[in-house]
PDB file of C-alpha atoms in Angstrom:
ATOM      1  CA  MET A   1    -112.148 -20.900 -24.352  1.00  0.00           C
ATOM      2  CA  MET A   2    -110.498 -24.028 -25.689  1.00  0.00           C
ATOM      3  CA  LYS A   3    -113.931 -25.491 -26.576  1.00  0.00           C
ATOM      4  CA  LEU A   4    -114.945 -22.305 -28.418  1.00  0.00           C
ATOM      5  CA  ALA A   5    -111.636 -22.364 -30.340  1.00  0.00           C
ATOM      6  CA  PHE A   6    -112.683 -25.596 -32.004  1.00  0.00           C
ATOM      7  CA  PHE A   7    -115.802 -23.931 -33.384  1.00  0.00           C
ATOM      8  CA  THR A   8    -114.087 -21.050 -35.166  1.00  0.00           C
ATOM      9  CA  PRO A   9    -114.983 -20.651 -38.871  1.00  0.00           C
ATOM     10  CA  HIS A  10    -111.872 -22.393 -40.252  1.00  0.00           C
ATOM     11  CA  PHE A  11    -112.414 -25.415 -38.007  1.00  0.00           C
ATOM     12  CA  ARG A  12    -116.080 -25.491 -39.059  1.00  0.00           C
ATOM     13  CA  LEU A  13    -114.897 -25.579 -42.682  1.00  0.00           C
ATOM     14  CA  LEU A  14    -112.775 -28.616 -41.887  1.00  0.00           C
ATOM     15  CA  TYR A  15    -115.700 -30.303 -40.136  1.00  0.00           C
ATOM     16  CA  ALA A  16    -117.941 -29.657 -43.145  1.00  0.00           C
ATOM     17  CA  PHE A  17    -115.313 -31.107 -45.491  1.00  0.00           C
ATOM     18  CA  GLY A  18    -114.864 -34.205 -43.340  1.00  0.00           C
ATOM     19  CA  ILE A  19    -118.635 -34.762 -42.957  1.00  0.00           C
ATOM     20  CA  GLY A  20    -119.032 -34.384 -46.703  1.00  0.00           C
ATOM     21  CA  LEU A  21    -116.486 -37.147 -47.242  1.00  0.00           C
ATOM     22  CA  ILE A  22    -118.171 -39.425 -44.691  1.00  0.00           C
ATOM     23  CA  ILE A  23    -121.619 -38.885 -46.255  1.00  0.00           C
ATOM     24  CA  SER A  24    -120.269 -39.618 -49.752  1.00  0.00           C
ATOM     25  CA  ALA A  25    -118.959 -42.948 -48.474  1.00  0.00           C
ATOM     26  CA  ILE A  26    -122.329 -44.104 -47.062  1.00  0.00           C
ATOM     27  CA  THR A  27    -124.081 -46.447 -49.475  1.00  0.00           C
ATOM     28  CA  ASP A  28    -126.939 -47.770 -47.283  1.00  0.00           C
ATOM     29  CA  ILE A  29    -130.145 -45.927 -48.242  1.00  0.00           C
ATOM     30  CA  PRO A  30    -132.089 -46.536 -44.987  1.00  0.00           C
ATOM     31  CA  THR A  31    -129.155 -45.137 -43.012  1.00  0.00           C
ATOM     32  CA  LEU A  32    -129.013 -42.083 -45.269  1.00  0.00           C
ATOM     33  CA  ALA A  33    -132.768 -41.641 -44.942  1.00  0.00           C
ATOM     34  CA  TRP A  34    -132.654 -41.683 -41.123  1.00  0.00           C
ATOM     35  CA  LEU A  35    -129.663 -39.372 -41.008  1.00  0.00           C
ATOM     36  CA  THR A  36    -131.370 -36.949 -43.427  1.00  0.00           C
ATOM     37  CA  CYS A  37    -134.540 -36.839 -41.254  1.00  0.00           C
ATOM     38  CA  ILE A  38    -132.444 -36.276 -38.091  1.00  0.00           C
ATOM     39  CA  ALA A  39    -130.475 -33.505 -39.894  1.00  0.00           C
ATOM     40  CA  TYR A  40    -133.654 -31.725 -41.077  1.00  0.00           C
ATOM     41  CA  ILE A  41    -135.140 -31.872 -37.553  1.00  0.00           C
ATOM     42  CA  ALA A  42    -131.934 -30.505 -36.113  1.00  0.00           C
ATOM     43  CA  LEU A  43    -131.879 -27.677 -38.640  1.00  0.00           C
ATOM     44  CA  LEU A  44    -135.498 -26.725 -37.942  1.00  0.00           C
ATOM     45  CA  LEU A  45    -134.888 -26.731 -34.128  1.00  0.00           C
ATOM     46  CA  PHE A  46    -131.724 -24.702 -34.593  1.00  0.00           C
ATOM     47  CA  LEU A  47    -133.550 -22.070 -36.690  1.00  0.00           C
ATOM     48  CA  TYR A  48    -136.457 -22.009 -34.244  1.00  0.00           C
ATOM     49  CA  PHE A  49    -134.346 -21.473 -31.132  1.00  0.00           C
ATOM     50  CA  ASN A  50    -132.193 -18.823 -32.891  1.00  0.00           C
ATOM     51  CA  GLN A  51    -135.322 -17.064 -34.160  1.00  0.00           C
ATOM     52  CA  GLN A  52    -134.218 -17.189 -37.792  1.00  0.00           C
ATOM     53  CA  SER A  53    -136.464 -17.131 -40.810  1.00  0.00           C
ATOM     54  CA  ILE A  54    -136.875 -20.446 -42.628  1.00  0.00           C
ATOM     55  CA  ILE A  55    -137.709 -18.841 -45.989  1.00  0.00           C
ATOM     56  CA  PRO A  56    -134.101 -18.407 -47.255  1.00  0.00           C
ATOM     57  CA  TYR A  57    -133.378 -22.034 -46.474  1.00  0.00           C
ATOM     58  CA  VAL A  58    -136.526 -23.177 -48.213  1.00  0.00           C
ATOM     59  CA  LYS A  59    -135.479 -21.275 -51.349  1.00  0.00           C
ATOM     60  CA  ARG A  60    -132.069 -22.963 -51.292  1.00  0.00           C
ATOM     61  CA  TRP A  61    -133.734 -26.324 -50.667  1.00  0.00           C
ATOM     62  CA  LEU A  62    -136.007 -25.855 -53.684  1.00  0.00           C
ATOM     63  CA  SER A  63    -133.055 -24.871 -55.874  1.00  0.00           C
ATOM     64  CA  LEU A  64    -131.178 -27.963 -54.747  1.00  0.00           C
ATOM     65  CA  ASN A  65    -134.094 -30.340 -55.315  1.00  0.00           C
ATOM     66  CA  VAL A  66    -134.848 -29.047 -58.771  1.00  0.00           C
ATOM     67  CA  PHE A  67    -131.627 -30.752 -59.753  1.00  0.00           C
ATOM     68  CA  THR A  68    -132.607 -33.933 -57.972  1.00  0.00           C
ATOM     69  CA  LEU A  69    -135.928 -33.862 -59.834  1.00  0.00           C
ATOM     70  CA  LEU A  70    -134.035 -33.756 -63.101  1.00  0.00           C
ATOM     71  CA  LEU A  71    -132.006 -36.759 -61.878  1.00  0.00           C
ATOM     72  CA  TRP A  72    -135.192 -38.674 -61.180  1.00  0.00           C
ATOM     73  CA  LEU A  73    -136.580 -37.828 -64.602  1.00  0.00           C
ATOM     74  CA  THR A  74    -133.439 -39.147 -66.348  1.00  0.00           C
ATOM     75  CA  LEU A  75    -132.317 -42.054 -64.136  1.00  0.00           C
ATOM     76  CA  SER A  76    -135.622 -43.762 -63.215  1.00  0.00           C
ATOM     77  CA  TRP A  77    -136.315 -45.239 -66.634  1.00  0.00           C
ATOM     78  CA  GLN A  78    -134.458 -47.182 -69.346  1.00  0.00           C
ATOM     79  CA  VAL A  79    -134.986 -48.237 -72.932  1.00  0.00           C
ATOM     80  CA  SER A  80    -135.263 -52.037 -73.318  1.00  0.00           C
ATOM     81  CA  ASN A  81    -136.354 -54.437 -76.003  1.00  0.00           C
ATOM     82  CA  SER A  82    -139.957 -54.214 -74.754  1.00  0.00           C
ATOM     83  CA  GLY A  83    -139.924 -50.389 -74.747  1.00  0.00           C
ATOM     84  CA  ILE A  84    -139.515 -47.937 -71.922  1.00  0.00           C
ATOM     85  CA  ASP A  85    -139.317 -49.562 -68.449  1.00  0.00           C
ATOM     86  CA  PHE A  86    -138.469 -48.504 -64.938  1.00  0.00           C
ATOM     87  CA  SER A  87    -134.828 -48.919 -63.993  1.00  0.00           C
ATOM     88  CA  PRO A  88    -134.293 -50.374 -60.486  1.00  0.00           C
ATOM     89  CA  LEU A  89    -130.591 -49.514 -60.623  1.00  0.00           C
ATOM     90  CA  GLY A  90    -131.386 -45.974 -61.766  1.00  0.00           C
ATOM     91  CA  ILE A  91    -133.954 -45.480 -59.012  1.00  0.00           C
ATOM     92  CA  HIS A  92    -131.452 -46.738 -56.451  1.00  0.00           C
ATOM     93  CA  THR A  93    -128.820 -44.306 -57.758  1.00  0.00           C
ATOM     94  CA  ALA A  94    -131.316 -41.436 -57.728  1.00  0.00           C
ATOM     95  CA  LEU A  95    -132.276 -42.238 -54.119  1.00  0.00           C
ATOM     96  CA  LEU A  96    -128.649 -42.374 -53.119  1.00  0.00           C
ATOM     97  CA  ILE A  97    -127.850 -38.999 -54.692  1.00  0.00           C
ATOM     98  CA  THR A  98    -131.006 -37.390 -53.323  1.00  0.00           C
ATOM     99  CA  PHE A  99    -130.398 -38.426 -49.702  1.00  0.00           C
ATOM    100  CA  ARG A 100    -126.701 -37.578 -49.898  1.00  0.00           C
ATOM    101  CA  MET A 101    -127.336 -34.121 -51.324  1.00  0.00           C
ATOM    102  CA  ASN A 102    -130.030 -33.287 -48.746  1.00  0.00           C
ATOM    103  CA  LEU A 103    -127.903 -34.575 -45.889  1.00  0.00           C
ATOM    104  CA  ILE A 104    -124.923 -32.551 -47.017  1.00  0.00           C
ATOM    105  CA  PHE A 105    -127.224 -29.538 -47.440  1.00  0.00           C
ATOM    106  CA  CYS A 106    -128.435 -29.743 -43.852  1.00  0.00           C
ATOM    107  CA  SER A 107    -124.960 -30.392 -42.478  1.00  0.00           C
ATOM    108  CA  PHE A 108    -123.524 -27.355 -44.298  1.00  0.00           C
ATOM    109  CA  CYS A 109    -126.411 -25.155 -43.188  1.00  0.00           C
ATOM    110  CA  LEU A 110    -125.737 -26.086 -39.557  1.00  0.00           C
ATOM    111  CA  LEU A 111    -121.934 -25.917 -39.664  1.00  0.00           C
ATOM    112  CA  LEU A 112    -121.599 -22.813 -41.907  1.00  0.00           C
ATOM    113  CA  TYR A 113    -124.355 -20.843 -40.194  1.00  0.00           C
ATOM    114  CA  ASP A 114    -123.716 -17.040 -40.072  1.00  0.00           C
ATOM    115  CA  ILE A 115    -120.600 -17.338 -42.272  1.00  0.00           C
ATOM    116  CA  ASN A 116    -120.693 -14.703 -44.970  1.00  0.00           C
ATOM    117  CA  ASP A 117    -118.245 -13.953 -47.771  1.00  0.00           C
ATOM    118  CA  VAL A 118    -115.838 -11.986 -45.589  1.00  0.00           C
ATOM    119  CA  ARG A 119    -115.703 -14.563 -42.815  1.00  0.00           C
ATOM    120  CA  LEU A 120    -115.349 -17.368 -45.393  1.00  0.00           C
ATOM    121  CA  VAL A 121    -112.304 -15.638 -46.914  1.00  0.00           C
ATOM    122  CA  GLN A 122    -110.837 -15.131 -43.449  1.00  0.00           C
ATOM    123  CA  ALA A 123    -111.440 -18.773 -42.555  1.00  0.00           C
ATOM    124  CA  ILE A 124    -109.787 -20.022 -45.716  1.00  0.00           C
ATOM    125  CA  SER A 125    -106.698 -17.875 -45.068  1.00  0.00           C
ATOM    126  CA  GLN A 126    -106.355 -19.585 -41.651  1.00  0.00           C
ATOM    127  CA  LEU A 127    -106.040 -22.990 -43.203  1.00  0.00           C
ATOM    128  CA  PRO A 128    -102.668 -24.449 -44.221  1.00  0.00           C
ATOM    129  CA  LEU A 129    -103.354 -24.356 -47.973  1.00  0.00           C
ATOM    130  CA  PRO A 130    -101.123 -23.298 -50.896  1.00  0.00           C
ATOM    131  CA  ASN A 131    -101.099 -19.593 -51.611  1.00  0.00           C
ATOM    132  CA  LYS A 132    -102.299 -20.134 -55.216  1.00  0.00           C
ATOM    133  CA  PHE A 133    -105.324 -22.052 -53.998  1.00  0.00           C
ATOM    134  CA  ILE A 134    -106.183 -19.330 -51.472  1.00  0.00           C
ATOM    135  CA  GLN A 135    -105.884 -16.645 -54.216  1.00  0.00           C
ATOM    136  CA  LEU A 136    -108.069 -18.661 -56.543  1.00  0.00           C
ATOM    137  CA  PHE A 137    -110.700 -19.238 -53.841  1.00  0.00           C
ATOM    138  CA  ILE A 138    -110.812 -15.575 -52.764  1.00  0.00           C
ATOM    139  CA  LEU A 139    -111.198 -14.365 -56.358  1.00  0.00           C
ATOM    140  CA  THR A 140    -113.876 -17.053 -56.976  1.00  0.00           C
ATOM    141  CA  VAL A 141    -115.860 -15.845 -53.942  1.00  0.00           C
ATOM    142  CA  ARG A 142    -115.607 -12.327 -55.212  1.00  0.00           C
ATOM    143  CA  TYR A 143    -116.642 -13.387 -58.685  1.00  0.00           C
ATOM    144  CA  ILE A 144    -119.750 -15.088 -57.429  1.00  0.00           C
ATOM    145  CA  SER A 145    -120.835 -12.155 -55.311  1.00  0.00           C
ATOM    146  CA  LEU A 146    -120.097  -9.663 -58.107  1.00  0.00           C
ATOM    147  CA  LEU A 147    -121.939 -11.778 -60.664  1.00  0.00           C
ATOM    148  CA  ALA A 148    -124.951 -12.036 -58.398  1.00  0.00           C
ATOM    149  CA  GLU A 149    -124.950  -8.272 -57.820  1.00  0.00           C
ATOM    150  CA  GLU A 150    -124.604  -7.393 -61.487  1.00  0.00           C
ATOM    151  CA  ASN A 151    -127.216  -9.949 -62.461  1.00  0.00           C
ATOM    152  CA  ARG A 152    -129.669  -8.413 -60.040  1.00  0.00           C
ATOM    153  CA  ARG A 153    -129.016  -4.905 -61.428  1.00  0.00           C
ATOM    154  CA  ILE A 154    -129.458  -6.043 -65.001  1.00  0.00           C
ATOM    155  CA  SER A 155    -132.663  -7.877 -64.159  1.00  0.00           C
ATOM    156  CA  ILE A 156    -134.088  -4.728 -62.500  1.00  0.00           C
ATOM    157  CA  ALA A 157    -133.128  -2.645 -65.534  1.00  0.00           C
ATOM    158  CA  MET A 158    -134.713  -5.155 -67.945  1.00  0.00           C
ATOM    159  CA  GLN A 159    -137.936  -5.265 -65.925  1.00  0.00           C
ATOM    160  CA  ALA A 160    -138.044  -1.475 -65.787  1.00  0.00           C
ATOM    161  CA  ARG A 161    -137.907  -1.415 -69.606  1.00  0.00           C
ATOM    162  CA  GLY A 162    -140.784  -3.862 -69.873  1.00  0.00           C
ATOM    163  CA  PHE A 163    -138.830  -6.897 -71.156  1.00  0.00           C
ATOM    164  CA  GLN A 164    -140.736 -10.161 -71.157  1.00  0.00           C
ATOM    165  CA  ALA A 165    -139.050 -13.405 -72.089  1.00  0.00           C
ATOM    166  CA  LYS A 166    -140.742 -15.275 -74.941  1.00  0.00           C
ATOM    167  CA  CYS A 167    -139.821 -18.061 -77.322  1.00  0.00           C
ATOM    168  CA  ASN A 168    -138.551 -15.923 -80.168  1.00  0.00           C
ATOM    169  CA  TRP A 169    -135.316 -14.751 -81.701  1.00  0.00           C
ATOM    170  CA  ARG A 170    -135.507 -11.324 -79.968  1.00  0.00           C
ATOM    171  CA  THR A 171    -135.568 -12.945 -76.529  1.00  0.00           C
ATOM    172  CA  PHE A 172    -132.542 -15.125 -77.379  1.00  0.00           C
ATOM    173  CA  GLU A 173    -130.641 -12.050 -78.654  1.00  0.00           C
ATOM    174  CA  VAL A 174    -131.408 -10.015 -75.513  1.00  0.00           C
ATOM    175  CA  LEU A 175    -130.422 -12.884 -73.180  1.00  0.00           C
ATOM    176  CA  ALA A 176    -127.154 -13.363 -75.046  1.00  0.00           C
ATOM    177  CA  GLN A 177    -126.408  -9.645 -74.702  1.00  0.00           C
ATOM    178  CA  ARG A 178    -127.294  -9.888 -71.020  1.00  0.00           C
ATOM    179  CA  VAL A 179    -124.759 -12.680 -70.410  1.00  0.00           C
ATOM    180  CA  ALA A 180    -122.049 -10.842 -72.321  1.00  0.00           C
ATOM    181  CA  LEU A 181    -122.681  -7.622 -70.485  1.00  0.00           C
ATOM    182  CA  LEU A 182    -122.736  -9.469 -67.171  1.00  0.00           C
ATOM    183  CA  LEU A 183    -119.357 -11.093 -67.800  1.00  0.00           C
ATOM    184  CA  VAL A 184    -117.716  -7.893 -69.017  1.00  0.00           C
ATOM    185  CA  ARG A 185    -118.951  -5.827 -66.061  1.00  0.00           C
ATOM    186  CA  ALA A 186    -117.994  -8.520 -63.540  1.00  0.00           C
ATOM    187  CA  LEU A 187    -114.535  -8.877 -65.069  1.00  0.00           C
ATOM    188  CA  ILE A 188    -113.920  -5.121 -64.778  1.00  0.00           C
ATOM    189  CA  LYS A 189    -115.128  -5.043 -61.185  1.00  0.00           C
ATOM    190  CA  VAL A 190    -113.039  -8.031 -60.188  1.00  0.00           C
ATOM    191  CA  GLU A 191    -109.873  -6.375 -61.587  1.00  0.00           C
ATOM    192  CA  VAL A 192    -110.707  -3.215 -59.634  1.00  0.00           C
ATOM    193  CA  VAL A 193    -111.315  -5.175 -56.444  1.00  0.00           C
ATOM    194  CA  GLU A 194    -108.042  -7.088 -56.832  1.00  0.00           C
ATOM    195  CA  MET A 195    -106.074  -3.835 -57.343  1.00  0.00           C
ATOM    196  CA  ALA A 196    -107.837  -2.354 -54.332  1.00  0.00           C
ATOM    197  CA  LEU A 197    -106.961  -5.285 -52.152  1.00  0.00           C
ATOM    198  CA  ARG A 198    -103.288  -5.231 -53.209  1.00  0.00           C
ATOM    199  CA  ALA A 199    -103.148  -1.479 -52.640  1.00  0.00           C
ATOM    200  CA  ARG A 200    -104.327  -1.995 -49.051  1.00  0.00           C
ATOM    201  CA  GLY A 201    -101.658  -4.565 -48.411  1.00  0.00           C
ATOM    202  CA  PHE A 202    -103.810  -7.631 -48.604  1.00  0.00           C
ATOM    203  CA  LYS A 203    -101.762 -10.804 -49.236  1.00  0.00           C
ATOM    204  CA  PHE A 204    -103.175 -13.809 -50.963  1.00  0.00           C
ATOM    205  CA  GLN A 205    -101.396 -16.294 -48.739  1.00  0.00           C
ATOM    206  CA  SER A 206    -102.092 -18.597 -45.823  1.00  0.00           C
ATOM    207  CA  GLN A 207    -101.753 -17.246 -42.262  1.00  0.00           C
ATOM    208  CA  SER A 208    -101.338 -20.713 -40.764  1.00  0.00           C
ATOM    209  CA  SER A 209     -98.062 -21.527 -39.002  1.00  0.00           C
ATOM    210  CA  LEU A 210     -98.266 -25.185 -40.123  1.00  0.00           C
ATOM    211  CA  LEU A 211     -96.824 -24.347 -43.518  1.00  0.00           C
ATOM    212  CA  GLU A 212     -93.554 -23.414 -41.802  1.00  0.00           C
ATOM    213  CA  LYS A 213     -93.203 -26.829 -40.169  1.00  0.00           C
ATOM    214  CA  PRO A 214     -90.788 -29.169 -41.942  1.00  0.00           C
ATOM    215  CA  TRP A 215     -93.082 -32.192 -41.581  1.00  0.00           C
ATOM    216  CA  TRP A 216     -96.011 -30.460 -43.308  1.00  0.00           C
ATOM    217  CA  LYS A 217     -94.585 -31.264 -46.766  1.00  0.00           C
ATOM    218  CA  TYR A 218     -94.994 -34.961 -46.022  1.00  0.00           C
ATOM    219  CA  VAL A 219     -98.617 -34.354 -45.029  1.00  0.00           C
ATOM    220  CA  GLU A 220     -99.236 -32.669 -48.396  1.00  0.00           C
ATOM    221  CA  ILE A 221     -97.574 -35.532 -50.288  1.00  0.00           C
ATOM    222  CA  PHE A 222     -99.603 -38.119 -48.384  1.00  0.00           C
ATOM    223  CA  THR A 223    -102.803 -36.177 -48.991  1.00  0.00           C
ATOM    224  CA  ALA A 224    -102.153 -35.926 -52.705  1.00  0.00           C
ATOM    225  CA  LEU A 225    -101.369 -39.671 -52.972  1.00  0.00           C
ATOM    226  CA  PHE A 226    -104.512 -40.514 -50.975  1.00  0.00           C
ATOM    227  CA  ALA A 227    -106.657 -38.319 -53.276  1.00  0.00           C
ATOM    228  CA  ILE A 228    -105.180 -39.986 -56.352  1.00  0.00           C
ATOM    229  CA  ALA A 229    -105.830 -43.447 -54.959  1.00  0.00           C
ATOM    230  CA  TRP A 230    -109.424 -42.433 -54.064  1.00  0.00           C
ATOM    231  CA  ILE A 231    -110.050 -41.235 -57.634  1.00  0.00           C
ATOM    232  CA  ILE A 232    -108.622 -44.202 -59.507  1.00  0.00           C
ATOM    233  CA  LYS A 233    -109.906 -46.966 -57.220  1.00  0.00           C
TER     234      LYS A 233
END
């Protein structure tokens, strides 16, 4: 039971955060390449033995690497006196970012497997974090899910009415109205959800007992100073 306790959702969040910090500190590209290959093999084996579909993960991988493709298109060349040349430093930076992003992607897929919005909110409330941060995180999670739901509904309604995106003023006008309608509807729903949560006695505060310890304030101060030193170094 003690071993299983260290794999609860809130501990897995801490592991994911720590692994993300470690990966961001690795600067050797061959090491990142090997770790990325191992992580992808581990993820594929994990999905195979758990009989899970690989298609959702492929879609997320494609969405992630569209951004890396844009990085390669912008960082791999430079303007010099002789014209446009390849940039070795830019290619090195693009490789570094690509391997880091893919390694973090695989690590998070393995560590945060089967964690949905509800379990994520419960896991955050188990961590010794400030109440304002927990409230902000919970509402952010709700915002993302509500925005995705409303966006799907609006897309279905636009397709049912025969809308086709083109490069003209009418398309820009419709898309602008879509964004405005999406934000207004999501804002109204978030307010309703927040009132419903408060009416049911839900408290936007941490359930961890560490916040009651007198020494925890020193941990918070040390963490803040360490974060500031990390940023300005």
